[in-house]
Amino acid sequence: MGKTPKILLVLGMLLVLLVGGKVILSTLNPPDDRKLIQEALAESIKASQEGRAGGVMDKLSDNIKYNNQEVGGNDRDIARYIRDNKPDIEVENMEPEVRGNEATIVSPVTLKLSMLGQSVSRSLKDVTLIFRKEADRDFLIFPSTRWKLAEVRVPDE
């Protein structure tokens, strides 16, 4: 056996051990739901500010709703808007109320958007963000669940 196949075999075994270790650790010591939701929200806000649409889209439910209207299926439009305009979103209260597979955050939100070369800032009171645990995959293979933003409710102002 040559040197290259041995190296590939060792690297493959290390990869299997790392993935297996992660699965075992996450099964034995599941992370806190509140922390997972806060991390998902913080990561998507940062990705939005940087114009990384993929980082935001990963955190959105396929069936996302805005004020009880389905907006799923508009992924390209949402991604293009994020990439082109890099919206800056500030959520004041990031503490979720978790009930089973659903969590709610009610918070004032400040939006800073660029539209047609103009910078627009809006403050919204009592925006409701609803997260749900949804089926997903780790490493494109292993089934898992993730907290995803499933609904946004903005009061009429």
PDB file of C-alpha atoms in Angstrom:
ATOM      1  CA  MET A   1       0.000   0.000   0.000  1.00  0.00           C
ATOM      2  CA  GLY A   2       1.409   3.400  -1.024  1.00  0.00           C
ATOM      3  CA  LYS A   3       1.793   6.428   1.158  1.00  0.00           C
ATOM      4  CA  THR A   4      -1.164   8.386  -0.351  1.00  0.00           C
ATOM      5  CA  PRO A   5      -3.839   5.705   0.315  1.00  0.00           C
ATOM      6  CA  LYS A   6      -2.651   5.420   3.945  1.00  0.00           C
ATOM      7  CA  ILE A   7      -2.950   9.177   4.434  1.00  0.00           C
ATOM      8  CA  LEU A   8      -6.425   9.180   2.878  1.00  0.00           C
ATOM      9  CA  LEU A   9      -7.454   6.267   5.112  1.00  0.00           C
ATOM     10  CA  VAL A  10      -6.215   8.070   8.234  1.00  0.00           C
ATOM     11  CA  LEU A  11      -7.961  11.312   7.213  1.00  0.00           C
ATOM     12  CA  GLY A  12     -11.188   9.402   6.523  1.00  0.00           C
ATOM     13  CA  MET A  13     -11.033   7.719   9.922  1.00  0.00           C
ATOM     14  CA  LEU A  14     -10.406  11.062  11.650  1.00  0.00           C
ATOM     15  CA  LEU A  15     -13.402  12.567   9.854  1.00  0.00           C
ATOM     16  CA  VAL A  16     -15.623   9.647  10.940  1.00  0.00           C
ATOM     17  CA  LEU A  17     -14.393   9.996  14.539  1.00  0.00           C
ATOM     18  CA  LEU A  18     -15.008  13.753  14.578  1.00  0.00           C
ATOM     19  CA  VAL A  19     -18.521  13.458  13.144  1.00  0.00           C
ATOM     20  CA  GLY A  20     -19.339  10.493  15.385  1.00  0.00           C
ATOM     21  CA  GLY A  21     -18.009  12.348  18.429  1.00  0.00           C
ATOM     22  CA  LYS A  22     -20.139  15.382  17.615  1.00  0.00           C
ATOM     23  CA  VAL A  23     -23.255  13.237  17.245  1.00  0.00           C
ATOM     24  CA  ILE A  24     -22.575  11.396  20.511  1.00  0.00           C
ATOM     25  CA  LEU A  25     -21.854  14.620  22.430  1.00  0.00           C
ATOM     26  CA  SER A  26     -24.959  16.351  21.114  1.00  0.00           C
ATOM     27  CA  THR A  27     -27.069  13.317  22.029  1.00  0.00           C
ATOM     28  CA  LEU A  28     -25.669  13.003  25.558  1.00  0.00           C
ATOM     29  CA  ASN A  29     -25.496  16.734  26.259  1.00  0.00           C
ATOM     30  CA  PRO A  30     -28.175  18.551  24.240  1.00  0.00           C
ATOM     31  CA  PRO A  31     -27.621  22.311  23.978  1.00  0.00           C
ATOM     32  CA  ASP A  32     -30.006  24.773  25.618  1.00  0.00           C
ATOM     33  CA  ASP A  33     -32.894  25.776  23.309  1.00  0.00           C
ATOM     34  CA  ARG A  34     -32.780  29.423  24.418  1.00  0.00           C
ATOM     35  CA  LYS A  35     -29.106  29.636  23.564  1.00  0.00           C
ATOM     36  CA  LEU A  36     -29.624  27.941  20.178  1.00  0.00           C
ATOM     37  CA  ILE A  37     -32.386  30.404  19.267  1.00  0.00           C
ATOM     38  CA  GLN A  38     -30.332  33.421  20.345  1.00  0.00           C
ATOM     39  CA  GLU A  39     -27.339  32.157  18.361  1.00  0.00           C
ATOM     40  CA  ALA A  40     -29.475  31.549  15.257  1.00  0.00           C
ATOM     41  CA  LEU A  41     -30.927  35.054  15.490  1.00  0.00           C
ATOM     42  CA  ALA A  42     -27.538  36.696  16.100  1.00  0.00           C
ATOM     43  CA  GLU A  43     -25.919  34.761  13.226  1.00  0.00           C
ATOM     44  CA  SER A  44     -28.688  35.685  10.788  1.00  0.00           C
ATOM     45  CA  ILE A  45     -28.545  39.382  11.789  1.00  0.00           C
ATOM     46  CA  LYS A  46     -24.775  39.429  11.265  1.00  0.00           C
ATOM     47  CA  ALA A  47     -25.095  37.639   7.918  1.00  0.00           C
ATOM     48  CA  SER A  48     -27.768  40.138   6.854  1.00  0.00           C
ATOM     49  CA  GLN A  49     -25.524  43.101   7.697  1.00  0.00           C
ATOM     50  CA  GLU A  50     -22.714  41.517   5.676  1.00  0.00           C
ATOM     51  CA  GLY A  51     -24.995  40.721   2.733  1.00  0.00           C
ATOM     52  CA  ARG A  52     -24.498  36.956   3.102  1.00  0.00           C
ATOM     53  CA  ALA A  53     -27.910  35.759   1.989  1.00  0.00           C
ATOM     54  CA  GLY A  54     -27.069  32.081   2.573  1.00  0.00           C
ATOM     55  CA  GLY A  55     -26.401  32.732   6.256  1.00  0.00           C
ATOM     56  CA  VAL A  56     -29.872  34.229   6.601  1.00  0.00           C
ATOM     57  CA  MET A  57     -31.737  31.758   4.391  1.00  0.00           C
ATOM     58  CA  ASP A  58     -30.425  28.812   6.452  1.00  0.00           C
ATOM     59  CA  LYS A  59     -32.233  30.233   9.484  1.00  0.00           C
ATOM     60  CA  LEU A  60     -35.586  30.803   7.726  1.00  0.00           C
ATOM     61  CA  SER A  61     -38.332  28.214   7.578  1.00  0.00           C
ATOM     62  CA  ASP A  62     -39.370  27.025   4.128  1.00  0.00           C
ATOM     63  CA  ASN A  63     -42.920  28.031   5.110  1.00  0.00           C
ATOM     64  CA  ILE A  64     -42.116  31.421   6.614  1.00  0.00           C
ATOM     65  CA  LYS A  65     -45.022  33.801   7.162  1.00  0.00           C
ATOM     66  CA  TYR A  66     -45.173  37.571   7.495  1.00  0.00           C
ATOM     67  CA  ASN A  67     -48.281  38.869   9.293  1.00  0.00           C
ATOM     68  CA  ASN A  68     -50.040  35.532   8.661  1.00  0.00           C
ATOM     69  CA  GLN A  69     -49.280  35.568   4.919  1.00  0.00           C
ATOM     70  CA  GLU A  70     -47.002  32.947   3.398  1.00  0.00           C
ATOM     71  CA  VAL A  71     -43.852  34.376   1.866  1.00  0.00           C
ATOM     72  CA  GLY A  72     -42.106  31.056   1.338  1.00  0.00           C
ATOM     73  CA  GLY A  73     -41.140  30.399  -2.258  1.00  0.00           C
ATOM     74  CA  ASN A  74     -39.693  33.902  -2.676  1.00  0.00           C
ATOM     75  CA  ASP A  75     -36.243  32.699  -1.656  1.00  0.00           C
ATOM     76  CA  ARG A  76     -34.457  34.240  -4.653  1.00  0.00           C
ATOM     77  CA  ASP A  77     -36.048  37.645  -4.094  1.00  0.00           C
ATOM     78  CA  ILE A  78     -35.258  37.574  -0.376  1.00  0.00           C
ATOM     79  CA  ALA A  79     -31.670  36.457  -1.016  1.00  0.00           C
ATOM     80  CA  ARG A  80     -31.129  39.104  -3.709  1.00  0.00           C
ATOM     81  CA  TYR A  81     -32.490  41.847  -1.416  1.00  0.00           C
ATOM     82  CA  ILE A  82     -30.172  40.794   1.419  1.00  0.00           C
ATOM     83  CA  ARG A  83     -27.172  40.551  -0.894  1.00  0.00           C
ATOM     84  CA  ASP A  84     -27.833  43.922  -2.562  1.00  0.00           C
ATOM     85  CA  ASN A  85     -29.049  46.009   0.392  1.00  0.00           C
ATOM     86  CA  LYS A  86     -27.413  44.480   3.486  1.00  0.00           C
ATOM     87  CA  PRO A  87     -30.237  45.366   5.883  1.00  0.00           C
ATOM     88  CA  ASP A  88     -29.173  46.170   9.430  1.00  0.00           C
ATOM     89  CA  ILE A  89     -31.623  44.792  11.996  1.00  0.00           C
ATOM     90  CA  GLU A  90     -31.425  45.430  15.726  1.00  0.00           C
ATOM     91  CA  VAL A  91     -33.576  43.308  18.032  1.00  0.00           C
ATOM     92  CA  GLU A  92     -33.565  44.818  21.524  1.00  0.00           C
ATOM     93  CA  ASN A  93     -34.893  41.796  23.431  1.00  0.00           C
ATOM     94  CA  MET A  94     -33.359  38.510  22.315  1.00  0.00           C
ATOM     95  CA  GLU A  95     -34.781  36.417  25.163  1.00  0.00           C
ATOM     96  CA  PRO A  96     -37.144  33.753  23.773  1.00  0.00           C
ATOM     97  CA  GLU A  97     -40.084  32.195  25.555  1.00  0.00           C
ATOM     98  CA  VAL A  98     -39.827  28.506  24.686  1.00  0.00           C
ATOM     99  CA  ARG A  99     -42.870  26.225  24.738  1.00  0.00           C
ATOM    100  CA  GLY A 100     -42.081  22.779  23.354  1.00  0.00           C
ATOM    101  CA  ASN A 101     -41.073  23.026  19.681  1.00  0.00           C
ATOM    102  CA  GLU A 102     -42.064  26.698  19.387  1.00  0.00           C
ATOM    103  CA  ALA A 103     -40.451  29.834  20.770  1.00  0.00           C
ATOM    104  CA  THR A 104     -41.509  33.455  20.701  1.00  0.00           C
ATOM    105  CA  ILE A 105     -39.547  36.675  21.006  1.00  0.00           C
ATOM    106  CA  VAL A 106     -41.485  39.949  21.350  1.00  0.00           C
ATOM    107  CA  SER A 107     -39.247  42.965  21.015  1.00  0.00           C
ATOM    108  CA  PRO A 108     -38.833  46.450  19.625  1.00  0.00           C
ATOM    109  CA  VAL A 109     -36.893  46.218  16.370  1.00  0.00           C
ATOM    110  CA  THR A 110     -34.937  48.872  14.492  1.00  0.00           C
ATOM    111  CA  LEU A 111     -34.505  48.411  10.741  1.00  0.00           C
ATOM    112  CA  LYS A 112     -31.915  50.286   8.726  1.00  0.00           C
ATOM    113  CA  LEU A 113     -32.431  49.774   5.015  1.00  0.00           C
ATOM    114  CA  SER A 114     -30.978  51.160   1.816  1.00  0.00           C
ATOM    115  CA  MET A 115     -33.571  51.775  -0.836  1.00  0.00           C
ATOM    116  CA  LEU A 116     -32.766  53.474  -4.148  1.00  0.00           C
ATOM    117  CA  GLY A 117     -29.581  54.933  -2.707  1.00  0.00           C
ATOM    118  CA  GLN A 118     -31.393  56.352   0.320  1.00  0.00           C
ATOM    119  CA  SER A 119     -30.793  55.155   3.857  1.00  0.00           C
ATOM    120  CA  VAL A 120     -34.033  54.579   5.770  1.00  0.00           C
ATOM    121  CA  SER A 121     -34.351  53.780   9.466  1.00  0.00           C
ATOM    122  CA  ARG A 122     -37.558  52.587  11.141  1.00  0.00           C
ATOM    123  CA  SER A 123     -38.305  51.649  14.707  1.00  0.00           C
ATOM    124  CA  LEU A 124     -41.063  49.097  15.229  1.00  0.00           C
ATOM    125  CA  LYS A 125     -42.652  48.256  18.568  1.00  0.00           C
ATOM    126  CA  ASP A 126     -43.671  44.781  19.667  1.00  0.00           C
ATOM    127  CA  VAL A 127     -42.455  42.777  16.690  1.00  0.00           C
ATOM    128  CA  THR A 128     -43.157  39.083  17.277  1.00  0.00           C
ATOM    129  CA  LEU A 129     -40.637  36.537  16.010  1.00  0.00           C
ATOM    130  CA  ILE A 130     -41.812  32.929  16.122  1.00  0.00           C
ATOM    131  CA  PHE A 131     -39.242  30.154  15.868  1.00  0.00           C
ATOM    132  CA  ARG A 132     -40.027  26.473  15.363  1.00  0.00           C
ATOM    133  CA  LYS A 133     -37.898  23.352  15.511  1.00  0.00           C
ATOM    134  CA  GLU A 134     -37.713  21.901  12.019  1.00  0.00           C
ATOM    135  CA  ALA A 135     -36.081  18.893  10.435  1.00  0.00           C
ATOM    136  CA  ASP A 136     -32.682  19.612   8.900  1.00  0.00           C
ATOM    137  CA  ARG A 137     -29.430  17.807   8.114  1.00  0.00           C
ATOM    138  CA  ASP A 138     -25.887  17.985   9.463  1.00  0.00           C
ATOM    139  CA  PHE A 139     -23.148  17.563   6.863  1.00  0.00           C
ATOM    140  CA  LEU A 140     -25.927  16.957   4.295  1.00  0.00           C
ATOM    141  CA  ILE A 141     -26.303  13.403   5.650  1.00  0.00           C
ATOM    142  CA  PHE A 142     -27.225  13.204   9.324  1.00  0.00           C
ATOM    143  CA  PRO A 143     -30.818  14.081  10.268  1.00  0.00           C
ATOM    144  CA  SER A 144     -31.118  16.801  12.880  1.00  0.00           C
ATOM    145  CA  THR A 145     -33.453  19.534  14.052  1.00  0.00           C
ATOM    146  CA  ARG A 146     -32.828  23.263  13.999  1.00  0.00           C
ATOM    147  CA  TRP A 147     -34.610  26.321  15.285  1.00  0.00           C
ATOM    148  CA  LYS A 148     -35.793  28.353  12.303  1.00  0.00           C
ATOM    149  CA  LEU A 149     -37.673  31.604  12.018  1.00  0.00           C
ATOM    150  CA  ALA A 150     -41.172  30.544  10.983  1.00  0.00           C
ATOM    151  CA  GLU A 151     -43.210  33.713  11.372  1.00  0.00           C
ATOM    152  CA  VAL A 152     -42.795  37.461  11.784  1.00  0.00           C
ATOM    153  CA  ARG A 153     -45.662  39.606  13.031  1.00  0.00           C
ATOM    154  CA  VAL A 154     -45.380  43.378  12.793  1.00  0.00           C
ATOM    155  CA  PRO A 155     -48.174  45.481  14.293  1.00  0.00           C
ATOM    156  CA  ASP A 156     -49.892  48.000  12.032  1.00  0.00           C
ATOM    157  CA  GLU A 157     -48.337  51.382  12.674  1.00  0.00           C
TER     158      GLU A 157
END
